[in-house]
CSV table of C-alpha atoms and ligand atoms in Angstrom, one decimal:
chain,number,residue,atom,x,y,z
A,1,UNK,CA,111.8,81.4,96.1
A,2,UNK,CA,108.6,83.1,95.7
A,3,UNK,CA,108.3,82.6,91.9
A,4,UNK,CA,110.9,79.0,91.2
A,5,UNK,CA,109.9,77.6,88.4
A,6,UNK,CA,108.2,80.4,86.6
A,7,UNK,CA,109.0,82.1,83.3
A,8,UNK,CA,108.3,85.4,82.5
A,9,UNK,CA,108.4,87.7,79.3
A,10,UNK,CA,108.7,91.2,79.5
A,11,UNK,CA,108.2,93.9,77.0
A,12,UNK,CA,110.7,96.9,77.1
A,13,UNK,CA,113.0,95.3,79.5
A,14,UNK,CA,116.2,96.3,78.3
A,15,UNK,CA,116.1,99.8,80.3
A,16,UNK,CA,113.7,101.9,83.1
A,17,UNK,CA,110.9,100.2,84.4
A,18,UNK,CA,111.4,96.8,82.4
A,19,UNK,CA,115.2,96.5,82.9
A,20,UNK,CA,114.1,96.4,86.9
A,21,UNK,CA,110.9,94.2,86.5
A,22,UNK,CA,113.6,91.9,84.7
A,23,UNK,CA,115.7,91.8,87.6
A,24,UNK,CA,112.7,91.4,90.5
A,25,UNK,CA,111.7,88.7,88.7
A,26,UNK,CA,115.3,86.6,88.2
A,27,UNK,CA,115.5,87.8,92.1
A,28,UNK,CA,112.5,86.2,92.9
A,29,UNK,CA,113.3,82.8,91.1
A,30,UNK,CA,111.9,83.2,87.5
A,31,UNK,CA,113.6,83.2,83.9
A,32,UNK,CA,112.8,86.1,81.9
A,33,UNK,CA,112.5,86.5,78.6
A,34,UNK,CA,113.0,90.0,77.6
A,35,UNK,CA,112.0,91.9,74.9
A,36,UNK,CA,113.2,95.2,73.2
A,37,UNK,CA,114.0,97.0,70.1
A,38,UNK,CA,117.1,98.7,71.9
A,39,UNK,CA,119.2,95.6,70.9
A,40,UNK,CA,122.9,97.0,72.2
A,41,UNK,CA,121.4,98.0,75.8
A,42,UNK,CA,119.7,94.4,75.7
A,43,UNK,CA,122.4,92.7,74.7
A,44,UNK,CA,124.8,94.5,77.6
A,45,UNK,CA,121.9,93.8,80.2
A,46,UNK,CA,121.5,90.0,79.3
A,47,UNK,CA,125.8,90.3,79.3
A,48,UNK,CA,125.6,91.6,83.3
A,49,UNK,CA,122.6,89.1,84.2
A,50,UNK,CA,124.7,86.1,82.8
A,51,UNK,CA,127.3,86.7,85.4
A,52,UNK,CA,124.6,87.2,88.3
A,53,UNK,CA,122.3,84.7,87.5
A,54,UNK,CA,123.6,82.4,85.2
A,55,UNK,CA,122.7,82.5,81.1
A,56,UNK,CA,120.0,79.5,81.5
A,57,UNK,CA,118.3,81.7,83.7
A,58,UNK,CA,117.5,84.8,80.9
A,59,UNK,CA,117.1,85.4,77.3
A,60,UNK,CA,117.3,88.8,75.1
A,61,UNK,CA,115.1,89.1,71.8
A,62,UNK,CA,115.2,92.1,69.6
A,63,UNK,CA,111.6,92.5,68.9
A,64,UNK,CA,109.7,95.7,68.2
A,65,UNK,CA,106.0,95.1,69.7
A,66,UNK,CA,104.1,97.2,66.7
A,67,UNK,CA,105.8,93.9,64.6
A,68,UNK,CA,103.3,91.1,65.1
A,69,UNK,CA,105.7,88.4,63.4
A,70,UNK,CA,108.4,89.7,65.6
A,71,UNK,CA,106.4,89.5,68.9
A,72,UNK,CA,104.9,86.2,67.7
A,73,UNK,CA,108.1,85.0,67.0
A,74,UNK,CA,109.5,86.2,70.2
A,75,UNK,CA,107.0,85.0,72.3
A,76,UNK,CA,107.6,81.5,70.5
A,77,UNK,CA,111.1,81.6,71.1
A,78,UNK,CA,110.3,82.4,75.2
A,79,UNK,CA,108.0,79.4,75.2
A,80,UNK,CA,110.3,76.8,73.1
A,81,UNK,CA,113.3,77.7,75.5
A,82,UNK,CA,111.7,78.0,78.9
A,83,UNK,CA,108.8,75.4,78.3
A,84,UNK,CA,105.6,77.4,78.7
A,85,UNK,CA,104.8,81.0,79.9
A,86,UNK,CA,103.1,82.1,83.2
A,87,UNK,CA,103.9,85.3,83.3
A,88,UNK,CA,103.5,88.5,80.7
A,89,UNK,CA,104.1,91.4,81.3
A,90,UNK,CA,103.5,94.1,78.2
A,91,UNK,CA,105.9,97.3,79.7
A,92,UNK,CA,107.3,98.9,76.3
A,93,UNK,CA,106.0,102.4,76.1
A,94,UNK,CA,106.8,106.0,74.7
A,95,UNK,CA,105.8,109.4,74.8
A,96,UNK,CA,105.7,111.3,71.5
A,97,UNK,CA,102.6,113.6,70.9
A,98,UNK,CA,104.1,114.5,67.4
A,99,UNK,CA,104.8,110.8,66.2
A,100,UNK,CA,101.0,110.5,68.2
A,101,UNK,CA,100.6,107.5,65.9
A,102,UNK,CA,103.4,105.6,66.7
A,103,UNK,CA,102.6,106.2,70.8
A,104,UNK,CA,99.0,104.6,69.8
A,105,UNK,CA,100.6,101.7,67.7
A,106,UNK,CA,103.0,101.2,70.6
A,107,UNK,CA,101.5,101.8,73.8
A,108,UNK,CA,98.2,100.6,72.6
A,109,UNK,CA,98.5,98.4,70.2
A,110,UNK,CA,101.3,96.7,71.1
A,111,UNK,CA,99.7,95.8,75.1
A,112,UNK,CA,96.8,94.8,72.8
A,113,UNK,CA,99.1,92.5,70.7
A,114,UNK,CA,101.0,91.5,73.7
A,115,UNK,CA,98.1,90.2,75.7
A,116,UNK,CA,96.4,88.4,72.9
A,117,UNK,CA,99.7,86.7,72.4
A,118,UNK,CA,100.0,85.9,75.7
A,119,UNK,CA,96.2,84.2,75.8
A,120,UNK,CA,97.5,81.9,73.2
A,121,UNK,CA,99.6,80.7,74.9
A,122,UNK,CA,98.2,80.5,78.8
A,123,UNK,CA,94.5,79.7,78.1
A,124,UNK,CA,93.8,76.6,80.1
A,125,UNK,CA,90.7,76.4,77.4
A,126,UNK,CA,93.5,75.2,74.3
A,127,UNK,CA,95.9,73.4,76.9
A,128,UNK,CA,97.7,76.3,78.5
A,129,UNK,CA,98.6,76.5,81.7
A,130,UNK,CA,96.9,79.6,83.2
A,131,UNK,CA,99.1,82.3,84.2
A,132,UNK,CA,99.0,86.5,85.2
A,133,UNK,CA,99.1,89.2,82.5
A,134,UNK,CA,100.4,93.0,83.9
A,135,UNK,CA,99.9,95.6,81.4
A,136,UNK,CA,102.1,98.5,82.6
A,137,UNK,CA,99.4,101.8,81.9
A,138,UNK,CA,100.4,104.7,84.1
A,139,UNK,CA,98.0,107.4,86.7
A,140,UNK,CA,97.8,108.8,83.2
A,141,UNK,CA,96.0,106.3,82.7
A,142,UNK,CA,93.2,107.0,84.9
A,143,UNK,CA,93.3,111.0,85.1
A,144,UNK,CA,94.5,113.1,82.0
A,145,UNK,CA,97.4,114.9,81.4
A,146,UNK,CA,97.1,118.3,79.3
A,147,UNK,CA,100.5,118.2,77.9
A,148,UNK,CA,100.2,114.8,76.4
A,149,UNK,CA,96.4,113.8,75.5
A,150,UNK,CA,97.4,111.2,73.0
A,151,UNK,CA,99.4,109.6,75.6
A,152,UNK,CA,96.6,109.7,78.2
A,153,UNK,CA,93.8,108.0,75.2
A,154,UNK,CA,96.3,105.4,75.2
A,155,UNK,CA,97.1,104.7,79.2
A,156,UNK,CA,93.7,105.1,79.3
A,157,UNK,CA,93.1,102.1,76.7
A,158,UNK,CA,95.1,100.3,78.3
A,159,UNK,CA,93.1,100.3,81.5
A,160,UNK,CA,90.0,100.1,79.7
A,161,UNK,CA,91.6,97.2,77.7
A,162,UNK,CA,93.0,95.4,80.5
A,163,UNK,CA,89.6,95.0,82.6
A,164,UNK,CA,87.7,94.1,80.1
A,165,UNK,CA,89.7,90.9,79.3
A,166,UNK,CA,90.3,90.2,83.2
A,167,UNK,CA,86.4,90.7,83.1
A,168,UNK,CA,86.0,88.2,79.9
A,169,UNK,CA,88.9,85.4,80.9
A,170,UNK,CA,86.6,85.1,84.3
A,171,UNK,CA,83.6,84.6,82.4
A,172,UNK,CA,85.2,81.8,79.7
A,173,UNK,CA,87.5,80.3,82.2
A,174,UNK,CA,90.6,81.1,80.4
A,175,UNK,CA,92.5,80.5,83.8
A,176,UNK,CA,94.8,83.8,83.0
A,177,UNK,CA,94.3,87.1,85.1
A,178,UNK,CA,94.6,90.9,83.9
A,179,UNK,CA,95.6,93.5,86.0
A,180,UNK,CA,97.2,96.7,85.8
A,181,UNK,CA,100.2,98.7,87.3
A,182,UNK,CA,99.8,102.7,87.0
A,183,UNK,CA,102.8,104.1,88.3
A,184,UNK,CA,103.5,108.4,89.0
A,185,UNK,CA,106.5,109.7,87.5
A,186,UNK,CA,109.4,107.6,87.7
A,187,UNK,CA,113.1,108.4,86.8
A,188,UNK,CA,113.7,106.9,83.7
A,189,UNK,CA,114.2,107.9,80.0
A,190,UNK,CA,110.8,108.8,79.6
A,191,UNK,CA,110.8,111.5,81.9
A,192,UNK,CA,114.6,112.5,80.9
A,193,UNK,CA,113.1,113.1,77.2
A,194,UNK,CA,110.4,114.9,78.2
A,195,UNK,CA,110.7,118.2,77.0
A,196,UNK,CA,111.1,117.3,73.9
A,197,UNK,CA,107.9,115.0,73.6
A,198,UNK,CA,105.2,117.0,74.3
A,199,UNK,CA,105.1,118.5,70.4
A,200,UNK,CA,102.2,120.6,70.1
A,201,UNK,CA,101.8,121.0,73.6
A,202,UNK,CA,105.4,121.8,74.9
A,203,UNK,CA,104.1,125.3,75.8
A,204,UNK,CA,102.0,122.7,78.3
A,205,UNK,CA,105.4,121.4,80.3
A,206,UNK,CA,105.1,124.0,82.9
A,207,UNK,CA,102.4,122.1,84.4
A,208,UNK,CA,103.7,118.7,83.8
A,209,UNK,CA,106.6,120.2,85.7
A,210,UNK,CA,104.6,121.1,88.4
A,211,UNK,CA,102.7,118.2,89.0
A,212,UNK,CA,105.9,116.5,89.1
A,213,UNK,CA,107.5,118.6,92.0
A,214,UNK,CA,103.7,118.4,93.9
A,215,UNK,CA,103.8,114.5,93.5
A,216,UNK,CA,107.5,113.8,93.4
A,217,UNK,CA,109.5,111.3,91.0
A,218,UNK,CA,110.1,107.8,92.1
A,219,UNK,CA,112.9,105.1,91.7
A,220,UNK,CA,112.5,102.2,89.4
A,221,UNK,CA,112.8,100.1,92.8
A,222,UNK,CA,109.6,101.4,94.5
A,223,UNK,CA,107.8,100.7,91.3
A,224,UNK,CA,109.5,97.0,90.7
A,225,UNK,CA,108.7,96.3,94.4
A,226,UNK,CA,105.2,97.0,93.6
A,227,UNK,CA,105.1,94.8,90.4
A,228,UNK,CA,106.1,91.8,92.8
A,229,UNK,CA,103.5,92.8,95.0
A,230,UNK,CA,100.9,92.4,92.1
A,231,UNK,CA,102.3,89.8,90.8
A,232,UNK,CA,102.4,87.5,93.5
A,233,UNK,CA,98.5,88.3,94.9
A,234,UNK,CA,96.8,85.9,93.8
A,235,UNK,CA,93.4,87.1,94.5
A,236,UNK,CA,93.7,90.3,92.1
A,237,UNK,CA,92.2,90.2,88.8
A,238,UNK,CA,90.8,93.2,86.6
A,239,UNK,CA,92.6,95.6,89.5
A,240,UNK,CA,94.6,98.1,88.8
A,241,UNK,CA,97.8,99.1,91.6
A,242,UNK,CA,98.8,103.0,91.3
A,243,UNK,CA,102.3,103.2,93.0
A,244,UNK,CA,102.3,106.6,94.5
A,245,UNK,CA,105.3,108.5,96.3
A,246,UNK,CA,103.5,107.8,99.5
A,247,UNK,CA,102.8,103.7,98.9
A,248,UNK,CA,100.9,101.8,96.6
A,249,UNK,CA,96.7,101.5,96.9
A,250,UNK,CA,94.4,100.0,94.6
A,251,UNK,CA,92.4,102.2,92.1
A,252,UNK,CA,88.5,102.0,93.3
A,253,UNK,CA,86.9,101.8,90.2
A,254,UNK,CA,83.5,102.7,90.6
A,255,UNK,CA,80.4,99.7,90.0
A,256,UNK,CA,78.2,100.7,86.8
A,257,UNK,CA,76.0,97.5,87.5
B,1,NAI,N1,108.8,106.9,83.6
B,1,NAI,C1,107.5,107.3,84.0
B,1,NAI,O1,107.3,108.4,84.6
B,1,NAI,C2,106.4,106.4,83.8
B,1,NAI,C3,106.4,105.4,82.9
B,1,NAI,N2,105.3,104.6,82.7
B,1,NAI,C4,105.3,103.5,81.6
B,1,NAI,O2,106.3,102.6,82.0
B,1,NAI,C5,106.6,101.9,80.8
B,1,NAI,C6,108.2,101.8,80.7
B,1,NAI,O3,108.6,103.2,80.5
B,1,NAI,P1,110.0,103.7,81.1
B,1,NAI,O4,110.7,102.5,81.7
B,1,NAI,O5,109.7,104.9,82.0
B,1,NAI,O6,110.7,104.2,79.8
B,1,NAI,P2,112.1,103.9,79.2
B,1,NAI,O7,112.1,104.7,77.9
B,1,NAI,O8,113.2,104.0,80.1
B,1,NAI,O9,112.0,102.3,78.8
B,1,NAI,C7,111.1,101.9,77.7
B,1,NAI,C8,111.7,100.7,77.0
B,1,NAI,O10,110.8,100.3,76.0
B,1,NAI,C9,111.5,100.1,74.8
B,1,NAI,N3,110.6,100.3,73.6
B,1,NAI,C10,110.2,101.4,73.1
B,1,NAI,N4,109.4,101.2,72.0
B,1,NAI,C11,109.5,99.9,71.8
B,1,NAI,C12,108.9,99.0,70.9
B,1,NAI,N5,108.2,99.5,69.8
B,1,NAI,N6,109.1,97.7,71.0
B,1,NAI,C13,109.8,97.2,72.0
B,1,NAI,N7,110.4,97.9,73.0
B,1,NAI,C14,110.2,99.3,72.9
B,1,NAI,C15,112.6,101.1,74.8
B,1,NAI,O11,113.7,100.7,74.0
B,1,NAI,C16,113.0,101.1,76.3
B,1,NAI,O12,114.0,100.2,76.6
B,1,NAI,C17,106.0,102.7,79.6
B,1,NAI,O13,104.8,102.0,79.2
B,1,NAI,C18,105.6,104.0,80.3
B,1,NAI,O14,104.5,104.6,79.6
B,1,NAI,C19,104.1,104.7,83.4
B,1,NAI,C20,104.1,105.7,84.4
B,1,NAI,C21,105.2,106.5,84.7
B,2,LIG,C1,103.7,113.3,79.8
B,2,LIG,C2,104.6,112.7,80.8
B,2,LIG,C3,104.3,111.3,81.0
B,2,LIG,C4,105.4,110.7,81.9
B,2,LIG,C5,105.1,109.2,82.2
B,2,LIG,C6,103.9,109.0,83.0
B,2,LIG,O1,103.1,108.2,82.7
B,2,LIG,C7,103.8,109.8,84.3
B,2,LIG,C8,102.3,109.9,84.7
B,2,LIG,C9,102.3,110.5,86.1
B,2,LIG,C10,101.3,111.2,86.7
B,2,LIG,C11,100.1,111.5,86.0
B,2,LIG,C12,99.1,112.2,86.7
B,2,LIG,C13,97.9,112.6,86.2
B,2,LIG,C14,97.1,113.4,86.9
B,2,LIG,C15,95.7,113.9,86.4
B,2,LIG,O2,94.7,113.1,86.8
B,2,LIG,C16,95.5,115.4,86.8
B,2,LIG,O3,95.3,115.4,88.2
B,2,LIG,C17,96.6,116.3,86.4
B,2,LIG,C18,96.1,117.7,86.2
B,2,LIG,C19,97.3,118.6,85.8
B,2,LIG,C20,97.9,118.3,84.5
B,2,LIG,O4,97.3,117.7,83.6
B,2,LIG,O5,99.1,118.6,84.4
């Protein structure tokens, strides 16, 4: 299979978008590592993936990602059990304009923290063995949303944050490739919990609401299938795939050379 011999950490896995990019990837060949602070619905998930998969092939850590012992730790523990990392893949993510700082320490930070971590241990400069980091921003993070600015600034980050190391591991020769997967609305928690994340700008939801019904709301499958498609293209570095209800296409970021 497309991805034998490959080990994988993901951030946020235990439900939504993670708990499916956990399951592409054990589909596909690779054991997963998988990271979240929602230990009961991680410890269920790694409970039902045992008796698919087998429980060499997966491992649940509590971690919270705004911890950088725990992530450190974590991503230790992935590495000491499965040998190495090649794949990262920094997922967890919340919408709270109220609690705006948490959503910065997470969303932001926490990618930030995630790929840094992830560099340590794939840079072919300090003995690693290469590998592909997919930091999960949003179309939020490339146009903004009025109802949630805070969560734009940090999909936005992300994106920004994400090409410029794709940009800087090509110029060093770290061997490790960036890229970005910017997903519409999907059914998941997020979107479940919406109305009441918006804070001071819940009287904004209306138009949320109807940018959902104009663009639709996808299943955690058309977005997983999309991560694989990422994942295994070799050739893509600092790119950044939108998965729209129509297909995905890559962003065309404009040349400022
Ligand atoms: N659902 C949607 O419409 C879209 C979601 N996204 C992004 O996808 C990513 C995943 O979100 P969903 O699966 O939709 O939401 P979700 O709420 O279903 O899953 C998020 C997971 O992250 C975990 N998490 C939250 N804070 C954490 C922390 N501090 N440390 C570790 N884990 C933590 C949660 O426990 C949960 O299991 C997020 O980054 C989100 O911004 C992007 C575009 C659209
Ligand atoms: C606040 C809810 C976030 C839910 C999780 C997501 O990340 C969903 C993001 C999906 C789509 C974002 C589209 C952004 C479009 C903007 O470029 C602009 O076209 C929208 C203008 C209207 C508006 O701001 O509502």
């Amino acid at each position: 299979m497309a991805l034998d011999g490959k080990a994988a950490l993901v951030t946020g896995a235990a439900q939504g978008l993670g708990k499916s990019f956990s399951e592409v990837l054990l589909q596909h060949g690779a054991k997963v590592a998988m990271l979240d602070v929602a230990e009961e619905a991680g410890k269920s998930l790694k409970e039902s993936l045992d008796q698919r998969y087998g429980a060499d092939r997966s491992l649940f850590i509590p971690c919270d990602v705004q911890s950088q012992q725990q992530f450190k730790d974590a991503m230790q523990k992935a590495v000491d059990t499965f040998g190495q990392l090649d794949i990262v893949c920094n997922n967890a993510g919340i919408v709270d304009e109220r609690a705006w700082e948490e959503a910065v320490s997470i969303n932001l930070m926490g990618v930030i923290r995630g790929t840094y971590l992830a560099l340590e241990h794939m840079n072919k400069l300090t003995g690693g063995p290469g590998g592909v980091v997919i930091n999960v921003a949003s179309l939020a993070g490339l146009g903004p949303l009025l109802s949630a600015p805070v969560y734009t600034a940090t999909k936005h980050g992300v994106v920004g944050f994400t090409r410029a190391m794709a940009d800087a591991s090509k110029v060093s020769g770290y061997g490790v490739r960036f890229n970005l997967l910017c997903p519409d609305f999907v059914q998941t928690n997020i979107l479940s919990a919406l109305t009441s994340s918006l804070g001071p700008f819940a009287h904004l939801r209306d138009s949320t609401k109807h940018l959902m019904e104009k663009h639709g709301i996808l299943d955690v499958s058309q977005v997983s299938q999309a991560f694989l498609q990422l994942l295994l293209d070799q050739t893509k570095d600092g790119e950044a795939l939108m998965v729209l209800g129509n297909g995905s296409q890559y962003y065309p970021f404009p040349s400022l050379e």
